[in-house]
Phi, psi and omega in degrees: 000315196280147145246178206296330187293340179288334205246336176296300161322310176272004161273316188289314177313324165278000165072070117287114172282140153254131152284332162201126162266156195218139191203100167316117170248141151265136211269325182310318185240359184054024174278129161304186199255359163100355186197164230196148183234153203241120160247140170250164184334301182221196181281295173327299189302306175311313139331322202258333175291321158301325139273350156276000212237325188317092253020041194285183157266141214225059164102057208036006184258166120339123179256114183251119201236126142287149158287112187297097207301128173287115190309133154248121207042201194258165183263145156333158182265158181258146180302324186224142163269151177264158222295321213272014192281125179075016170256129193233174179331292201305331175277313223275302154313328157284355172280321208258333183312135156119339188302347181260345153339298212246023168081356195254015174225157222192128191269126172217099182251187193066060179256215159284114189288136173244198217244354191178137168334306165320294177296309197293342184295317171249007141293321192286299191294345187271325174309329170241029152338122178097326132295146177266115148262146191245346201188115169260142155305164187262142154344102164267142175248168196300148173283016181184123172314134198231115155296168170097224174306137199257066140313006207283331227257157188264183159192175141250136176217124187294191204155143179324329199193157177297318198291337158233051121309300213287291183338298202279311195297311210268333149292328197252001162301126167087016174246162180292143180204145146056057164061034167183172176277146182242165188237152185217119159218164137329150203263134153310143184283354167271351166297023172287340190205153124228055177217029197275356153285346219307282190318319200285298216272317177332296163300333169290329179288349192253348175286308203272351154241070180347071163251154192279133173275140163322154184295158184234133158260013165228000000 
């Protein structure tokens, strides 16, 4: 929903420098990831902005502003990278709109809960071992508890091209994974998000008690 001018703003607005911001999109909905990293002029500002900025409201939410934990040293390279890791605001949506569109994404139900983003990413890619996969989606869970096995929960996964979309749906539907059978189809063209108003409703609710909305540049 915030995007970087959203998040500049509510720094700049407070006589704050910001130098740079950094903000992860998941390219499946084209939402940020709930959280952002701020570098500022100095060590003082950063302080002082932790406390004055700390639950202000923010795009209707509470904003929770923290000290940004320093990496320590480098990590092992990863077996499967995650989609949205090195995607930003500027790209990242406009890259991934359409895939289900043009046949290249592909509904894969019946899993499992799994323990992390990470696991479902290599889980997902090893299950489709032998396809270029370009993108797994983060976990959906069902929109309403469904008894008995809790097989319910999704994914999406993207691909190069339609035609091994099509490959990958017709060998692996219906065959056993993850303690149970899973279905592989094509994805409905609406899948991309379902929260892909959030914002839109957000703004309208602030139309209707004329409050101003932020600016928008698109």
């Amino acid at each position: 929903m915030a995007k970087q001018q959203d998040v500049q703003a509510l720094f700049e607005g407070d006589g704050y420098t910001v130098n740079r911001i950094d903000i992860s999109i998941d390219p499946f909905t084209g939402r940020n990831l709930s959280y952002c990293f701020v570098d500022l002029e100095s060590r003082e500002e950063a302080d002082r902005a932790m406390a004055d900025l700390n639950q202000r409201d923010f795009l209707g939410r509470p904003v929770k502003i923290g000290p940004g934990k320093a990496k320590k040293g480098p990590r092992p390279p990863k077996i499967f990278p995650l989609v949205f890791e090195g995607w930003r605001e500027a790209n990242a949506s406009d890259h991934w709109e359409g895939y289900a569109a043009q046949g290249r994404r592909l509904y894969v139900g019946g899993l499992p809960t799994m323990a992390s983003h990470r696991v479902v990413n290599e889980n997902i890619r090893e299950l489709f071992r032998g396809f270029q996969l370009e993108a797994v989606s983060k976990m959906i869970s069902p929109p309403v508890h469904r008894p008995g096995p809790r097989n319910h929960f999704y994914v999406f996964v993207d691909f190069p091209s339609a035609t091994e979309a099509g490959q990958a749906a017709a060998k692996l539907d219906g065959t056993l994974a993850f303690g149970g059978r899973i279905r592989v189809s094509r994805a409905k063209d609406n899948s991309n998000s379902r929260k892909v108003g959030e914002r839109e409703r957000w703004e309208e609710e602030q139309k209707r008690n004329n409050f101003p909305a932020l600016e928008r540049d698109d």
